[in-house]
Amino acid sequence: MEGLRSLYSLRVFEDRDPYRVLIRTILSQRTRDENTDEATARLFSEYPSMEDVAYAPVEKLEQLVRKAGFYHVKARRIREVSRIILEEYGGRVPDDIDELLKLPGVGRKTANCVLVYAFNKPAVPVDTHVHRISNRIGLVNTRTPEETERALMEVIPRKYWIELNDLMVQFGQDICRPVGPRHEECPIADECEYYKSLMDERETPDV
């Protein structure tokens, strides 16, 4: 964690507004950050409030979030979620994971992101970066994001949970990339099982 902290600063999304963080995270599913940024900005510039999104024409929402991909599904989802929060939660996004998971389209990663990025509550959001990096460096040995979440909660001290996702995502985009990781710039190469295995292979003489 100290190695990652030396390179990256923690980011703040949507001014920690719980509703906007929730919608942004739904839009971010299976798309790149820059596409999420554009779709979120376009959506809230046209429909800035929960009520606006809840009662907007779905066709208009599709146009605004198109850049996020899967826009037919996501447009309907964010409208449905907005209506549920208005009608069943009095317009307040719940800060409890069990309640968040009741919302359509909200899985554990999205719910944990809301807890961390909106409510500053300790949680471990596991996206593709966190899952891949945690297994690559040898922190865990898991097959699914759900397994990774449980394993990380056992091996990572709770005081680091809030910053873990953000630091690992930046690290995964910048240095520990899926293809062509930049080992020479990695601040935690000495701790990485994958890097150690590469070095061992280079040092093993041909027979």
PDB file of C-alpha atoms in Angstrom:
ATOM      1  CA  MET A   1       0.000   0.000   0.000  1.00  0.00           C
ATOM      2  CA  GLU A   2       2.858   2.388   0.746  1.00  0.00           C
ATOM      3  CA  GLY A   3       4.304   1.658  -2.691  1.00  0.00           C
ATOM      4  CA  LEU A   4       1.024   2.514  -4.411  1.00  0.00           C
ATOM      5  CA  ARG A   5       0.516   5.578  -2.240  1.00  0.00           C
ATOM      6  CA  SER A   6       3.904   6.868  -3.408  1.00  0.00           C
ATOM      7  CA  LEU A   7       2.628   7.043  -6.993  1.00  0.00           C
ATOM      8  CA  TYR A   8      -1.073   7.840  -6.814  1.00  0.00           C
ATOM      9  CA  SER A   9      -3.441  10.168  -5.015  1.00  0.00           C
ATOM     10  CA  LEU A  10      -6.955   9.165  -4.077  1.00  0.00           C
ATOM     11  CA  ARG A  11      -9.630  10.549  -6.386  1.00  0.00           C
ATOM     12  CA  VAL A  12     -13.021  12.018  -5.569  1.00  0.00           C
ATOM     13  CA  PHE A  13     -15.933  11.181  -7.868  1.00  0.00           C
ATOM     14  CA  GLU A  14     -19.078  13.284  -8.264  1.00  0.00           C
ATOM     15  CA  ASP A  15     -18.244  15.269  -5.097  1.00  0.00           C
ATOM     16  CA  ARG A  16     -19.142  12.146  -3.093  1.00  0.00           C
ATOM     17  CA  ASP A  17     -22.828  12.665  -3.860  1.00  0.00           C
ATOM     18  CA  PRO A  18     -24.293   9.196  -3.139  1.00  0.00           C
ATOM     19  CA  TYR A  19     -26.836   9.296  -5.943  1.00  0.00           C
ATOM     20  CA  ARG A  20     -24.383  10.468  -8.569  1.00  0.00           C
ATOM     21  CA  VAL A  21     -21.740   7.985  -7.418  1.00  0.00           C
ATOM     22  CA  LEU A  22     -24.301   5.187  -7.713  1.00  0.00           C
ATOM     23  CA  ILE A  23     -25.393   6.191 -11.210  1.00  0.00           C
ATOM     24  CA  ARG A  24     -21.801   6.707 -12.343  1.00  0.00           C
ATOM     25  CA  THR A  25     -20.866   3.246 -11.084  1.00  0.00           C
ATOM     26  CA  ILE A  26     -23.770   1.622 -12.902  1.00  0.00           C
ATOM     27  CA  LEU A  27     -22.713   3.396 -16.095  1.00  0.00           C
ATOM     28  CA  SER A  28     -19.102   2.283 -15.567  1.00  0.00           C
ATOM     29  CA  GLN A  29     -19.946  -1.406 -15.827  1.00  0.00           C
ATOM     30  CA  ARG A  30     -18.038  -3.017 -18.699  1.00  0.00           C
ATOM     31  CA  THR A  31     -16.674   0.204 -20.134  1.00  0.00           C
ATOM     32  CA  ARG A  32     -13.593   2.397 -19.935  1.00  0.00           C
ATOM     33  CA  ASP A  33     -13.203   5.251 -17.463  1.00  0.00           C
ATOM     34  CA  GLU A  34     -13.109   7.918 -20.158  1.00  0.00           C
ATOM     35  CA  ASN A  35     -16.409   6.641 -21.575  1.00  0.00           C
ATOM     36  CA  THR A  36     -17.917   6.648 -18.090  1.00  0.00           C
ATOM     37  CA  ASP A  37     -16.730  10.218 -17.543  1.00  0.00           C
ATOM     38  CA  GLU A  38     -18.318  11.431 -20.773  1.00  0.00           C
ATOM     39  CA  ALA A  39     -21.617   9.580 -20.298  1.00  0.00           C
ATOM     40  CA  THR A  40     -21.956  10.726 -16.691  1.00  0.00           C
ATOM     41  CA  ALA A  41     -21.188  14.341 -17.544  1.00  0.00           C
ATOM     42  CA  ARG A  42     -23.698  14.377 -20.405  1.00  0.00           C
ATOM     43  CA  LEU A  43     -26.403  12.748 -18.288  1.00  0.00           C
ATOM     44  CA  PHE A  44     -26.174  15.145 -15.354  1.00  0.00           C
ATOM     45  CA  SER A  45     -25.755  18.233 -17.504  1.00  0.00           C
ATOM     46  CA  GLU A  46     -29.166  17.465 -19.032  1.00  0.00           C
ATOM     47  CA  TYR A  47     -30.845  15.870 -15.996  1.00  0.00           C
ATOM     48  CA  PRO A  48     -29.077  17.070 -12.832  1.00  0.00           C
ATOM     49  CA  SER A  49     -31.420  15.618 -10.196  1.00  0.00           C
ATOM     50  CA  MET A  50     -32.727  12.201  -9.224  1.00  0.00           C
ATOM     51  CA  GLU A  51     -36.252  13.297 -10.092  1.00  0.00           C
ATOM     52  CA  ASP A  52     -35.105  14.436 -13.539  1.00  0.00           C
ATOM     53  CA  VAL A  53     -33.586  11.039 -14.334  1.00  0.00           C
ATOM     54  CA  ALA A  54     -36.478   9.092 -12.821  1.00  0.00           C
ATOM     55  CA  TYR A  55     -39.038  10.632 -15.140  1.00  0.00           C
ATOM     56  CA  ALA A  56     -36.945  11.320 -18.235  1.00  0.00           C
ATOM     57  CA  PRO A  57     -37.867   9.679 -21.556  1.00  0.00           C
ATOM     58  CA  VAL A  58     -35.814   6.509 -21.816  1.00  0.00           C
ATOM     59  CA  GLU A  59     -34.936   7.318 -25.428  1.00  0.00           C
ATOM     60  CA  LYS A  60     -33.344  10.571 -24.299  1.00  0.00           C
ATOM     61  CA  LEU A  61     -31.434   8.786 -21.537  1.00  0.00           C
ATOM     62  CA  GLU A  62     -30.140   6.301 -24.105  1.00  0.00           C
ATOM     63  CA  GLN A  63     -28.750   9.132 -26.218  1.00  0.00           C
ATOM     64  CA  LEU A  64     -27.012  10.726 -23.241  1.00  0.00           C
ATOM     65  CA  VAL A  65     -25.359   7.559 -21.903  1.00  0.00           C
ATOM     66  CA  ARG A  66     -24.634   5.950 -25.257  1.00  0.00           C
ATOM     67  CA  LYS A  67     -20.879   6.374 -24.809  1.00  0.00           C
ATOM     68  CA  ALA A  68     -20.964   4.054 -21.778  1.00  0.00           C
ATOM     69  CA  GLY A  69     -21.983   1.074 -23.930  1.00  0.00           C
ATOM     70  CA  PHE A  70     -24.938  -1.265 -23.382  1.00  0.00           C
ATOM     71  CA  TYR A  71     -26.893   1.974 -23.314  1.00  0.00           C
ATOM     72  CA  HIS A  72     -30.348   0.425 -23.847  1.00  0.00           C
ATOM     73  CA  VAL A  73     -29.981  -1.600 -20.658  1.00  0.00           C
ATOM     74  CA  LYS A  74     -28.180   1.089 -18.665  1.00  0.00           C
ATOM     75  CA  ALA A  75     -30.672   3.828 -19.529  1.00  0.00           C
ATOM     76  CA  ARG A  76     -33.587   1.754 -18.285  1.00  0.00           C
ATOM     77  CA  ARG A  77     -31.630   0.641 -15.252  1.00  0.00           C
ATOM     78  CA  ILE A  78     -30.676   4.112 -14.036  1.00  0.00           C
ATOM     79  CA  ARG A  79     -34.242   5.316 -14.508  1.00  0.00           C
ATOM     80  CA  GLU A  80     -35.645   2.343 -12.569  1.00  0.00           C
ATOM     81  CA  VAL A  81     -33.091   2.739  -9.784  1.00  0.00           C
ATOM     82  CA  SER A  82     -33.874   6.444  -9.526  1.00  0.00           C
ATOM     83  CA  ARG A  83     -37.592   5.754  -9.194  1.00  0.00           C
ATOM     84  CA  ILE A  84     -37.057   3.061  -6.561  1.00  0.00           C
ATOM     85  CA  ILE A  85     -34.862   5.327  -4.446  1.00  0.00           C
ATOM     86  CA  LEU A  86     -37.426   8.115  -4.692  1.00  0.00           C
ATOM     87  CA  GLU A  87     -40.428   5.945  -3.933  1.00  0.00           C
ATOM     88  CA  GLU A  88     -39.028   3.377  -1.487  1.00  0.00           C
ATOM     89  CA  TYR A  89     -36.117   5.171   0.170  1.00  0.00           C
ATOM     90  CA  GLY A  90     -37.425   8.722   0.343  1.00  0.00           C
ATOM     91  CA  GLY A  91     -34.869   9.952  -2.170  1.00  0.00           C
ATOM     92  CA  ARG A  92     -31.887   8.833  -0.081  1.00  0.00           C
ATOM     93  CA  VAL A  93     -29.396   6.285  -1.383  1.00  0.00           C
ATOM     94  CA  PRO A  94     -28.998   3.569   1.265  1.00  0.00           C
ATOM     95  CA  ASP A  95     -25.599   3.247   2.936  1.00  0.00           C
ATOM     96  CA  ASP A  96     -26.086  -0.423   3.769  1.00  0.00           C
ATOM     97  CA  ILE A  97     -24.781  -3.106   1.415  1.00  0.00           C
ATOM     98  CA  ASP A  98     -27.799  -5.374   1.826  1.00  0.00           C
ATOM     99  CA  GLU A  99     -30.159  -2.557   0.843  1.00  0.00           C
ATOM    100  CA  LEU A 100     -27.944  -1.495  -2.062  1.00  0.00           C
ATOM    101  CA  LEU A 101     -27.914  -5.052  -3.398  1.00  0.00           C
ATOM    102  CA  LYS A 102     -31.715  -4.967  -3.634  1.00  0.00           C
ATOM    103  CA  LEU A 103     -31.483  -2.313  -6.347  1.00  0.00           C
ATOM    104  CA  PRO A 104     -31.681  -3.648  -9.941  1.00  0.00           C
ATOM    105  CA  GLY A 105     -28.302  -3.874 -11.628  1.00  0.00           C
ATOM    106  CA  VAL A 106     -26.376  -3.364  -8.407  1.00  0.00           C
ATOM    107  CA  GLY A 107     -23.956  -6.168  -7.620  1.00  0.00           C
ATOM    108  CA  ARG A 108     -21.306  -6.356  -4.939  1.00  0.00           C
ATOM    109  CA  LYS A 109     -18.742  -4.272  -6.825  1.00  0.00           C
ATOM    110  CA  THR A 110     -21.182  -1.445  -7.438  1.00  0.00           C
ATOM    111  CA  ALA A 111     -22.542  -1.553  -3.892  1.00  0.00           C
ATOM    112  CA  ASN A 112     -19.056  -1.514  -2.401  1.00  0.00           C
ATOM    113  CA  CYS A 113     -18.053   1.384  -4.656  1.00  0.00           C
ATOM    114  CA  VAL A 114     -20.976   3.403  -3.317  1.00  0.00           C
ATOM    115  CA  LEU A 115     -19.968   2.625   0.268  1.00  0.00           C
ATOM    116  CA  VAL A 116     -16.358   3.667  -0.387  1.00  0.00           C
ATOM    117  CA  TYR A 117     -16.670   6.581  -2.802  1.00  0.00           C
ATOM    118  CA  ALA A 118     -19.893   8.118  -1.499  1.00  0.00           C
ATOM    119  CA  PHE A 119     -20.055   7.253   2.189  1.00  0.00           C
ATOM    120  CA  ASN A 120     -16.354   6.751   2.969  1.00  0.00           C
ATOM    121  CA  LYS A 121     -17.183   3.410   4.589  1.00  0.00           C
ATOM    122  CA  PRO A 122     -14.650   0.560   4.634  1.00  0.00           C
ATOM    123  CA  ALA A 123     -15.407  -1.928   1.871  1.00  0.00           C
ATOM    124  CA  VAL A 124     -13.464  -3.790  -0.821  1.00  0.00           C
ATOM    125  CA  PRO A 125     -14.825  -3.165  -4.339  1.00  0.00           C
ATOM    126  CA  VAL A 126     -13.386  -5.791  -6.676  1.00  0.00           C
ATOM    127  CA  ASP A 127     -13.352  -4.945 -10.358  1.00  0.00           C
ATOM    128  CA  THR A 128     -11.270  -6.500 -13.126  1.00  0.00           C
ATOM    129  CA  HIS A 129      -8.156  -4.580 -12.067  1.00  0.00           C
ATOM    130  CA  VAL A 130      -8.355  -5.543  -8.398  1.00  0.00           C
ATOM    131  CA  HIS A 131      -9.129  -9.184  -9.215  1.00  0.00           C
ATOM    132  CA  ARG A 132      -6.293  -9.477 -11.748  1.00  0.00           C
ATOM    133  CA  ILE A 133      -3.641  -7.623  -9.764  1.00  0.00           C
ATOM    134  CA  SER A 134      -4.401  -9.352  -6.475  1.00  0.00           C
ATOM    135  CA  ASN A 135      -3.899 -12.735  -8.108  1.00  0.00           C
ATOM    136  CA  ARG A 136      -0.932 -11.656 -10.215  1.00  0.00           C
ATOM    137  CA  ILE A 137       1.129 -10.350  -7.326  1.00  0.00           C
ATOM    138  CA  GLY A 138       0.209 -13.289  -5.097  1.00  0.00           C
ATOM    139  CA  LEU A 139      -2.001 -11.604  -2.515  1.00  0.00           C
ATOM    140  CA  VAL A 140      -4.762 -14.124  -3.213  1.00  0.00           C
ATOM    141  CA  ASN A 141      -5.387 -17.237  -5.277  1.00  0.00           C
ATOM    142  CA  THR A 142      -8.987 -16.941  -6.420  1.00  0.00           C
ATOM    143  CA  ARG A 143     -11.141 -17.540  -9.462  1.00  0.00           C
ATOM    144  CA  THR A 144     -13.971 -15.030  -9.113  1.00  0.00           C
ATOM    145  CA  PRO A 145     -14.311 -11.411  -7.959  1.00  0.00           C
ATOM    146  CA  GLU A 146     -16.521 -12.588  -5.080  1.00  0.00           C
ATOM    147  CA  GLU A 147     -13.805 -14.965  -3.885  1.00  0.00           C
ATOM    148  CA  THR A 148     -11.249 -12.184  -4.258  1.00  0.00           C
ATOM    149  CA  GLU A 149     -13.331  -9.813  -2.145  1.00  0.00           C
ATOM    150  CA  ARG A 150     -13.568 -12.316   0.687  1.00  0.00           C
ATOM    151  CA  ALA A 151      -9.873 -13.204   0.488  1.00  0.00           C
ATOM    152  CA  LEU A 152      -8.722  -9.576   0.430  1.00  0.00           C
ATOM    153  CA  MET A 153     -10.851  -8.771   3.460  1.00  0.00           C
ATOM    154  CA  GLU A 154      -8.899 -11.465   5.308  1.00  0.00           C
ATOM    155  CA  VAL A 155      -5.388 -10.406   4.252  1.00  0.00           C
ATOM    156  CA  ILE A 156      -5.693  -6.599   3.905  1.00  0.00           C
ATOM    157  CA  PRO A 157      -5.985  -4.613   7.159  1.00  0.00           C
ATOM    158  CA  ARG A 158      -9.334  -2.848   7.401  1.00  0.00           C
ATOM    159  CA  LYS A 159      -7.644   0.579   7.596  1.00  0.00           C
ATOM    160  CA  TYR A 160      -6.609   0.191   3.935  1.00  0.00           C
ATOM    161  CA  TRP A 161      -9.952  -0.931   2.506  1.00  0.00           C
ATOM    162  CA  ILE A 162     -11.208   2.526   1.532  1.00  0.00           C
ATOM    163  CA  GLU A 163      -8.186   3.331  -0.617  1.00  0.00           C
ATOM    164  CA  LEU A 164      -7.461  -0.147  -1.987  1.00  0.00           C
ATOM    165  CA  ASN A 165      -9.736  -0.031  -5.036  1.00  0.00           C
ATOM    166  CA  ASP A 166      -8.758   3.429  -6.224  1.00  0.00           C
ATOM    167  CA  LEU A 167      -5.019   2.809  -5.881  1.00  0.00           C
ATOM    168  CA  MET A 168      -5.190  -0.598  -7.574  1.00  0.00           C
ATOM    169  CA  VAL A 169      -7.322   0.705 -10.452  1.00  0.00           C
ATOM    170  CA  GLN A 170      -4.846   3.485 -11.188  1.00  0.00           C
ATOM    171  CA  PHE A 171      -1.969   1.020 -10.829  1.00  0.00           C
ATOM    172  CA  GLY A 172      -3.679  -1.435 -13.203  1.00  0.00           C
ATOM    173  CA  GLN A 173      -4.283   1.218 -15.840  1.00  0.00           C
ATOM    174  CA  ASP A 174      -0.813   2.698 -15.608  1.00  0.00           C
ATOM    175  CA  ILE A 175       1.779   0.060 -14.692  1.00  0.00           C
ATOM    176  CA  CYS A 176       0.338  -3.376 -13.905  1.00  0.00           C
ATOM    177  CA  ARG A 177      -1.461  -3.606 -17.227  1.00  0.00           C
ATOM    178  CA  PRO A 178      -3.052  -6.862 -18.454  1.00  0.00           C
ATOM    179  CA  VAL A 179      -0.605  -7.004 -21.357  1.00  0.00           C
ATOM    180  CA  GLY A 180       2.859  -5.512 -21.192  1.00  0.00           C
ATOM    181  CA  PRO A 181       3.134  -4.639 -17.512  1.00  0.00           C
ATOM    182  CA  ARG A 182       5.851  -2.076 -16.852  1.00  0.00           C
ATOM    183  CA  HIS A 183       7.943  -4.032 -14.354  1.00  0.00           C
ATOM    184  CA  GLU A 184      10.804  -1.549 -14.416  1.00  0.00           C
ATOM    185  CA  GLU A 185       8.522   1.179 -13.039  1.00  0.00           C
ATOM    186  CA  CYS A 186       6.636  -0.959 -10.544  1.00  0.00           C
ATOM    187  CA  PRO A 187       6.948   0.188  -6.923  1.00  0.00           C
ATOM    188  CA  ILE A 188       6.041  -3.268  -5.596  1.00  0.00           C
ATOM    189  CA  ALA A 189       8.025  -5.518  -7.948  1.00  0.00           C
ATOM    190  CA  ASP A 190       9.956  -6.948  -5.000  1.00  0.00           C
ATOM    191  CA  GLU A 191       6.658  -8.132  -3.498  1.00  0.00           C
ATOM    192  CA  CYS A 192       5.214  -9.540  -6.733  1.00  0.00           C
ATOM    193  CA  GLU A 193       5.051 -13.309  -7.224  1.00  0.00           C
ATOM    194  CA  TYR A 194       4.583 -12.900 -10.978  1.00  0.00           C
ATOM    195  CA  TYR A 195       7.690 -10.739 -11.321  1.00  0.00           C
ATOM    196  CA  LYS A 196       9.693 -13.136  -9.158  1.00  0.00           C
ATOM    197  CA  SER A 197       8.669 -16.034 -11.394  1.00  0.00           C
ATOM    198  CA  LEU A 198       9.826 -14.112 -14.469  1.00  0.00           C
ATOM    199  CA  MET A 199      13.186 -13.415 -12.852  1.00  0.00           C
ATOM    200  CA  ASP A 200      13.569 -17.059 -11.864  1.00  0.00           C
ATOM    201  CA  GLU A 201      12.922 -18.122 -15.454  1.00  0.00           C
ATOM    202  CA  ARG A 202      15.575 -15.729 -16.754  1.00  0.00           C
ATOM    203  CA  GLU A 203      18.113 -16.990 -14.253  1.00  0.00           C
ATOM    204  CA  THR A 204      17.476 -20.685 -14.937  1.00  0.00           C
ATOM    205  CA  PRO A 205      20.161 -21.903 -17.365  1.00  0.00           C
ATOM    206  CA  ASP A 206      19.132 -23.801 -20.455  1.00  0.00           C
ATOM    207  CA  VAL A 207      19.795 -27.523 -20.242  1.00  0.00           C
TER     208      VAL A 207
END
